């Protein structure tokens, strides 16, 4: 199963920690959106799209890349993020913008994962931030279990 992870993680590299665990399970390549060659994405059976949540969605570079992907009828995708807070309904709404694009391209959504990540956005930086040391071992174990379920 040839797997690619497209990752944009800049605030505290929180999502990169999750991506590395998933990549270890799936033996996936990790690329930034700017490194993805659109002529080659058809070679992958499974493509993961991960970033922090910024203003209620994935980073714009990931959304823009998803918009430019060729249509498919045989590829699966998974979606993962780190964010300030998480819940089942928040995962659904935070992932909505990229999920809609991927579904419109013909991808089957194989799974979705979100955990909290260290956040010093805006005024939080004056108080030491929130979710210090997250993702932690618990979050990364859950990410590993999530990745195992993606293996066909
Ligand atoms: C500019 C900015 C906007 C953010 N907006 C949200 C948001 O809308 N919802 C949320 O839950 N977290 C939000 N966060 C928190 C980040 O999603 C969280 O810290 C995430 O773990 C950052 O991932 P990264 O370190 O991989 O970039 C925001 C953080 C930044 C810096």
Coordinates of N, CA and C and ligand atoms in Angstrom, one line a residue:
X1 N 0.9 -1.2 0.0 CA 0.0 0.0 0.0 C 0.9 1.2 0.0
X2 N 1.0 1.9 -1.1 CA 1.8 3.1 -1.2 C 1.1 4.3 -0.6
X3 N 1.8 4.9 0.4 CA 1.1 5.9 1.1 C 1.9 7.2 1.2
X4 N 1.2 8.3 1.0 CA 1.7 9.7 1.1 C 1.0 10.4 2.2
X5 N 1.8 11.2 3.0 CA 1.2 12.1 3.9 C 1.6 13.5 3.5
X6 N 0.6 14.4 3.3 CA 0.8 15.8 3.0 C 0.6 16.5 4.3
X7 N 1.6 17.2 4.7 CA 1.6 17.8 6.1 C 2.0 19.3 6.0
X8 N 1.2 20.1 6.8 CA 1.6 21.5 7.0 C 1.5 21.7 8.5
X9 N 2.7 21.8 9.2 CA 2.7 22.0 10.6 C 3.7 23.0 11.0
X10 N 3.3 24.2 11.5 CA 4.3 25.2 11.7 C 4.2 25.8 13.1
X11 N 3.1 25.8 13.8 CA 2.9 26.6 15.1 C 3.9 26.1 16.1
X12 N 3.8 24.8 16.5 CA 4.7 24.1 17.4 C 5.1 22.7 16.9
X13 N 4.9 22.5 15.6 CA 5.2 21.2 15.0 C 4.4 20.1 15.7
X14 N 3.3 20.4 16.2 CA 2.4 19.4 16.9 C 1.9 18.3 15.9
X15 N 1.4 18.8 14.8 CA 0.9 17.8 13.8 C 2.0 17.0 13.2
X16 N 3.2 17.5 13.2 CA 4.3 16.7 12.6 C 4.6 15.5 13.5
X17 N 4.4 15.7 14.8 CA 4.6 14.5 15.7 C 3.6 13.4 15.4
X18 N 2.4 13.8 15.2 CA 1.4 12.8 14.9 C 1.7 12.2 13.5
X19 N 2.1 13.0 12.6 CA 2.4 12.5 11.2 C 3.5 11.5 11.2
X20 N 4.5 11.7 12.1 CA 5.7 10.8 12.1 C 5.3 9.5 12.7
X21 N 4.4 9.4 13.6 CA 3.9 8.2 14.2 C 3.1 7.4 13.1
X22 N 2.2 8.1 12.4 CA 1.4 7.5 11.4 C 2.2 7.0 10.3
X23 N 3.2 7.8 9.9 CA 4.2 7.4 8.9 C 4.9 6.2 9.2
X24 N 5.3 6.0 10.5 CA 6.0 4.9 11.0 C 5.2 3.6 10.8
X25 N 3.9 3.7 11.0 CA 3.0 2.5 10.9 C 2.8 2.2 9.4
X26 N 2.6 3.2 8.6 CA 2.2 3.0 7.2 C 3.4 3.0 6.2
X27 N 4.6 3.3 6.8 CA 5.8 3.5 5.9 C 5.5 4.5 4.8
X28 N 5.0 5.6 5.3 CA 4.5 6.7 4.3 C 5.6 7.7 4.1
X29 N 5.6 8.3 2.9 CA 6.4 9.5 2.7 C 5.7 10.7 3.3
X30 N 6.4 11.7 3.8 CA 5.8 12.9 4.2 C 6.3 14.0 3.4
X31 N 5.3 14.8 2.8 CA 5.7 15.9 2.0 C 4.9 17.2 2.4
X32 N 5.5 18.3 2.2 CA 4.8 19.6 2.3 C 3.9 19.8 1.1
X33 N 2.8 20.5 1.2 CA 2.0 20.8 0.0 C 2.8 21.2 -1.2
X34 N 3.8 22.1 -0.9 CA 4.6 22.7 -2.0 C 5.5 21.6 -2.7
X35 N 5.7 20.5 -2.0 CA 6.6 19.4 -2.6 C 5.8 18.4 -3.4
X36 N 4.5 18.5 -3.4 CA 3.7 17.4 -4.0 C 3.7 17.6 -5.5
X37 N 4.0 16.6 -6.3 CA 3.9 16.7 -7.7 C 2.6 16.1 -8.2
X38 N 1.7 16.9 -8.7 CA 0.4 16.5 -9.1 C 0.3 15.3 -10.1
X39 N 1.4 15.2 -10.9 CA 1.5 14.1 -11.9 C 1.7 12.8 -11.2
X40 N 2.2 12.8 -9.9 CA 2.6 11.6 -9.3 C 1.6 11.1 -8.2
X41 N 0.6 11.9 -7.9 CA -0.3 11.6 -6.7 C -1.1 10.3 -7.1
X42 N -1.4 10.1 -8.4 CA -2.1 8.9 -8.8 C -1.4 7.6 -8.4
X43 N -0.1 7.6 -8.1 CA 0.6 6.4 -7.8 C 0.3 5.9 -6.3
X44 N -0.3 6.8 -5.5 CA -0.5 6.4 -4.1 C -1.9 5.8 -3.9
X45 N -1.9 4.7 -3.1 CA -3.2 4.1 -2.8 C -3.9 4.9 -1.7
X46 N -3.1 5.5 -0.8 CA -3.7 6.1 0.3 C -2.9 7.5 0.6
X47 N -3.7 8.6 0.8 CA -3.0 9.9 1.0 C -3.6 10.5 2.2
X48 N -2.8 10.9 3.2 CA -3.2 11.5 4.4 C -3.0 13.0 4.3
X49 N -3.9 13.8 4.9 CA -3.9 15.3 4.8 C -3.9 15.8 6.3
X50 N -2.7 16.3 6.7 CA -2.6 16.7 8.1 C -2.1 18.1 8.3
X51 N -2.7 18.8 9.3 CA -2.2 20.1 9.7 C -2.8 20.5 11.0
X52 N -2.3 21.6 11.6 CA -3.0 22.2 12.7 C -4.3 22.7 12.2
X53 N -5.2 23.0 13.1 CA -6.5 23.7 12.7 C -6.2 25.2 12.9
X54 N -6.4 26.0 11.9 CA -6.2 27.4 11.9 C -7.5 28.1 11.4
X55 N -8.1 28.8 12.3 CA -9.4 29.4 12.0 C -10.4 28.4 11.4
X56 N -10.5 27.3 12.2 CA -11.6 26.3 12.0 C -11.4 25.4 10.8
X57 N -10.2 25.4 10.2 CA -9.9 24.5 9.1 C -8.4 24.1 9.0
X58 N -8.1 23.2 8.0 CA -6.7 22.9 7.7 C -6.1 24.2 7.2
X59 N -4.7 24.2 7.1 CA -4.0 25.3 6.6 C -4.4 25.5 5.1
X60 N -4.5 26.8 4.7 CA -4.9 27.0 3.3 C -4.1 26.3 2.2
X61 N -2.8 26.1 2.5 CA -2.0 25.5 1.5 C -2.4 24.0 1.2
X62 N -3.0 23.4 2.3 CA -3.5 22.0 2.1 C -4.8 22.0 1.3
X63 N -5.7 23.0 1.7 CA -7.0 23.1 1.0 C -6.7 23.4 -0.5
X64 N -5.8 24.3 -0.8 CA -5.5 24.7 -2.2 C -5.0 23.5 -2.9
X65 N -4.1 22.7 -2.3 CA -3.6 21.5 -2.9 C -4.7 20.5 -3.2
X66 N -5.6 20.3 -2.2 CA -6.7 19.3 -2.4 C -7.5 19.8 -3.6
X67 N -7.7 21.1 -3.8 CA -8.5 21.6 -4.9 C -7.9 21.2 -6.2
X68 N -6.6 21.1 -6.3 CA -5.9 20.9 -7.5 C -5.6 19.4 -7.8
X69 N -6.0 18.5 -6.9 CA -5.8 17.1 -7.1 C -6.6 16.6 -8.3
X70 N -6.0 15.7 -9.1 CA -6.8 15.1 -10.2 C -8.0 14.2 -9.6
X71 N -9.0 14.1 -10.3 CA -10.1 13.2 -9.9 C -9.7 11.8 -9.8
X72 N -10.3 11.0 -8.9 CA -9.9 9.6 -8.8 C -11.1 8.7 -8.5
X73 N -11.0 7.4 -8.8 CA -12.1 6.5 -8.5 C -11.5 5.3 -7.7
X74 N -10.3 5.4 -7.3 CA -9.7 4.2 -6.7 C -8.8 4.5 -5.5
X75 N -8.7 5.8 -5.1 CA -7.8 6.1 -4.0 C -8.5 6.4 -2.7
X76 N -7.9 6.1 -1.6 CA -8.4 6.4 -0.3 C -7.6 7.6 0.3
X77 N -8.3 8.3 1.2 CA -7.6 9.4 1.9 C -8.0 9.4 3.4
X78 N -7.0 9.9 4.2 CA -7.4 10.1 5.6 C -7.0 11.5 6.0
X79 N -7.7 12.0 7.1 CA -7.6 13.4 7.5 C -7.2 13.4 9.0
X80 N -6.2 14.2 9.3 CA -5.8 14.3 10.7 C -5.3 15.7 11.0
X81 N -5.6 16.1 12.3 CA -5.3 17.5 12.7 C -4.9 17.5 14.2
X82 N -4.2 18.5 14.6 CA -4.1 18.9 16.0 C -4.8 20.3 16.2
X83 N -5.3 20.5 17.4 CA -6.1 21.7 17.5 C -6.1 22.1 19.0
X84 N -6.7 23.3 19.3 CA -6.8 23.8 20.7 C -7.7 22.9 21.5
X85 N -8.8 22.6 21.0 CA -9.8 21.7 21.7 C -10.3 20.7 20.7
X86 N -10.8 19.6 21.2 CA -11.3 18.5 20.3 C -12.6 17.9 20.9
X87 N -13.4 17.4 20.0 CA -14.6 16.6 20.4 C -15.1 16.0 19.1
X88 N -16.0 15.1 19.2 CA -16.4 14.4 17.9 C -17.1 15.4 16.9
X89 N -17.9 16.3 17.5 CA -18.5 17.3 16.6 C -17.5 18.3 16.0
X90 N -16.5 18.6 16.8 CA -15.5 19.6 16.3 C -14.6 18.9 15.2
X91 N -14.3 17.7 15.4 CA -13.6 17.0 14.3 C -14.4 17.0 13.0
X92 N -15.7 16.7 13.2 CA -16.6 16.8 12.0 C -16.5 18.1 11.3
X93 N -16.7 19.2 12.1 CA -16.8 20.5 11.5 C -15.4 21.0 11.1
X94 N -14.3 20.8 11.9 CA -13.0 21.3 11.5 C -12.5 20.6 10.2
X95 N -12.9 19.3 10.0 CA -12.5 18.6 8.8 C -13.4 18.7 7.6
X96 N -14.5 19.4 7.8 CA -15.5 19.5 6.8 C -14.9 20.1 5.5
X97 N -14.2 21.2 5.6 CA -13.7 21.9 4.3 C -12.9 20.9 3.5
X98 N -11.9 20.3 4.1 CA -11.1 19.4 3.3 C -11.8 18.1 2.9
X99 N -12.7 17.6 3.8 CA -13.4 16.4 3.5 C -14.3 16.6 2.2
X100 N -14.9 17.8 2.2 CA -15.8 18.1 1.0 C -15.0 18.1 -0.3
X101 N -13.8 18.7 -0.2 CA -13.0 18.7 -1.4 C -12.6 17.3 -1.9
X102 N -12.1 16.5 -0.9 CA -11.7 15.2 -1.2 C -12.8 14.3 -1.7
X103 N -14.0 14.4 -1.1 CA -15.1 13.6 -1.6 C -15.5 14.0 -3.0
X104 N -15.4 15.4 -3.3 CA -15.7 15.8 -4.6 C -14.7 15.3 -5.7
X105 N -13.5 15.0 -5.2 CA -12.5 14.5 -6.2 C -12.6 13.0 -6.4
X106 N -13.5 12.3 -5.6 CA -13.7 10.9 -5.7 C -13.0 10.0 -4.7
X107 N -12.3 10.7 -3.7 CA -11.6 9.9 -2.7 C -12.6 9.2 -1.8
X108 N -12.2 8.0 -1.3 CA -13.0 7.4 -0.2 C -12.3 7.8 1.1
X109 N -13.0 8.3 2.1 CA -12.4 8.7 3.3 C -12.2 7.5 4.2
X110 N -11.0 7.2 4.5 CA -10.7 5.9 5.2 C -10.7 6.2 6.8
X111 N -10.5 7.4 7.2 CA -10.6 7.6 8.6 C -10.1 9.1 9.0
X112 N -10.5 9.5 10.2 CA -10.1 10.9 10.6 C -9.7 10.8 12.0
X113 N -8.7 11.7 12.3 CA -8.1 11.7 13.7 C -7.8 13.2 14.1
X114 N -8.1 13.5 15.3 CA -7.7 14.8 15.8 C -7.3 14.6 17.3
X115 N -6.3 15.3 17.7 CA -6.0 15.4 19.2 C -5.6 16.9 19.4
X116 N -5.5 17.2 20.7 CA -5.1 18.6 21.0 C -3.6 18.8 20.8
X117 N -3.2 20.1 20.6 CA -1.8 20.4 20.5 C -1.5 21.7 21.2
X118 N -0.2 21.8 21.7 CA 0.2 23.1 22.4 C -0.2 24.3 21.5
X119 N -0.8 25.3 22.2 CA -1.3 26.4 21.5 C -0.9 27.7 22.2
X120 N -0.2 28.5 21.6 CA 0.1 29.9 22.1 C -0.4 31.0 21.2
X121 N -1.4 30.7 20.5 CA -2.0 31.7 19.6 C -2.6 32.8 20.4
X122 N -2.4 34.0 19.8 CA -3.0 35.2 20.4 C -2.6 35.5 21.8
X123 N -3.6 35.8 22.7 CA -3.4 36.2 24.1 C -2.8 35.0 24.9
X124 N -3.0 33.8 24.4 CA -2.6 32.6 25.2 C -1.1 32.7 25.5
X125 N -0.3 33.3 24.6 CA 1.1 33.3 24.8 C 1.5 34.1 26.1
X126 N 0.6 34.9 26.6 CA 0.9 35.7 27.8 C 0.7 34.8 29.1
X127 N 0.0 33.7 28.9 CA -0.3 32.8 30.0 C 0.4 31.5 29.9
X128 N 1.4 31.4 29.1 CA 2.1 30.1 29.0 C 1.5 29.1 28.0
X129 N 0.4 29.5 27.4 CA -0.2 28.7 26.4 C -1.1 27.7 27.0
X130 N -1.8 26.9 26.1 CA -2.7 25.8 26.6 C -2.2 24.5 26.0
X131 N -2.6 23.4 26.6 CA -2.2 22.1 26.1 C -0.7 21.9 26.1
X132 N 0.0 22.3 27.1 CA 1.4 22.2 27.2 C 1.8 20.7 27.1
X133 N 2.8 20.4 26.3 CA 3.3 19.0 26.1 C 2.4 18.1 25.4
X134 N 1.4 18.7 24.7 CA 0.5 17.8 23.8 C 0.9 18.1 22.4
X135 N 0.8 17.1 21.5 CA 0.4 15.8 21.8 C 1.4 15.0 22.7
X136 N 0.9 14.2 23.6 CA 1.7 13.5 24.5 C 1.6 12.0 24.1
X137 N 2.2 11.1 25.0 CA 2.3 9.7 24.7 C 0.9 9.1 24.4
X138 N -0.1 9.6 25.2 CA -1.5 9.1 25.0 C -2.0 9.4 23.6
X139 N -1.8 10.7 23.2 CA -2.3 11.1 21.9 C -1.6 10.4 20.8
X140 N -0.3 10.1 21.0 CA 0.5 9.5 19.9 C 0.2 8.0 19.9
X141 N -0.1 7.4 21.0 CA -0.6 6.0 21.0 C -1.9 5.8 20.2
X142 N -2.8 6.8 20.5 CA -4.1 6.8 19.8 C -3.9 7.0 18.3
X143 N -2.9 7.8 17.9 CA -2.6 8.1 16.5 C -2.1 6.8 15.9
X144 N -1.3 6.1 16.6 CA -0.7 4.8 16.1 C -1.9 3.8 15.9
X145 N -2.8 3.7 16.9 CA -3.9 2.8 16.7 C -4.8 3.2 15.5
X146 N -5.0 4.5 15.3 CA -5.7 5.0 14.2 C -5.0 4.5 12.9
X147 N -3.7 4.7 12.8 CA -3.0 4.3 11.6 C -3.1 2.8 11.3
X148 N -3.1 2.0 12.4 CA -3.2 0.5 12.2 C -4.5 0.2 11.5
X149 N -5.5 0.9 11.8 CA -6.9 0.6 11.3 C -6.9 1.0 9.8
X150 N -6.0 1.8 9.3 CA -6.0 2.2 7.9 C -5.4 1.1 7.0
X151 N -4.7 0.2 7.6 CA -4.1 -0.9 6.8 C -5.2 -1.8 6.3
X152 N -5.2 -2.0 5.0 CA -6.3 -2.9 4.5 C -6.0 -4.4 4.8
Ligands
LIG1 C1 -3.2 31.3 13.8 C2 -3.8 30.2 14.6 C3 -5.1 29.9 14.5 C4 -5.7 28.8 15.2 N1 -7.0 28.6 15.1 C5 -7.6 27.5 15.8 C6 -8.9 27.2 15.6 O1 -9.7 27.8 14.9 N2 -9.4 26.1 16.3 C7 -8.6 25.4 17.2 O2 -9.2 24.4 17.8 N3 -7.3 25.7 17.3 C8 -6.8 26.7 16.6 N4 -5.4 27.0 16.8 C9 -4.6 26.1 17.6 C10 -3.8 25.1 16.7 O3 -4.7 24.3 15.9 C11 -2.9 24.1 17.5 O4 -2.0 24.8 18.3 C12 -2.2 23.1 16.6 O5 -1.7 22.1 17.4 C13 -1.1 23.7 15.8 O6 -0.5 22.7 15.0 P1 1.0 22.8 14.4 O7 1.9 22.9 15.6 O8 1.1 21.4 13.7 O9 1.0 23.9 13.5 C14 -4.9 28.0 16.1 C15 -3.5 28.3 16.2 C16 -2.9 29.4 15.4 C17 -1.5 29.7 15.5

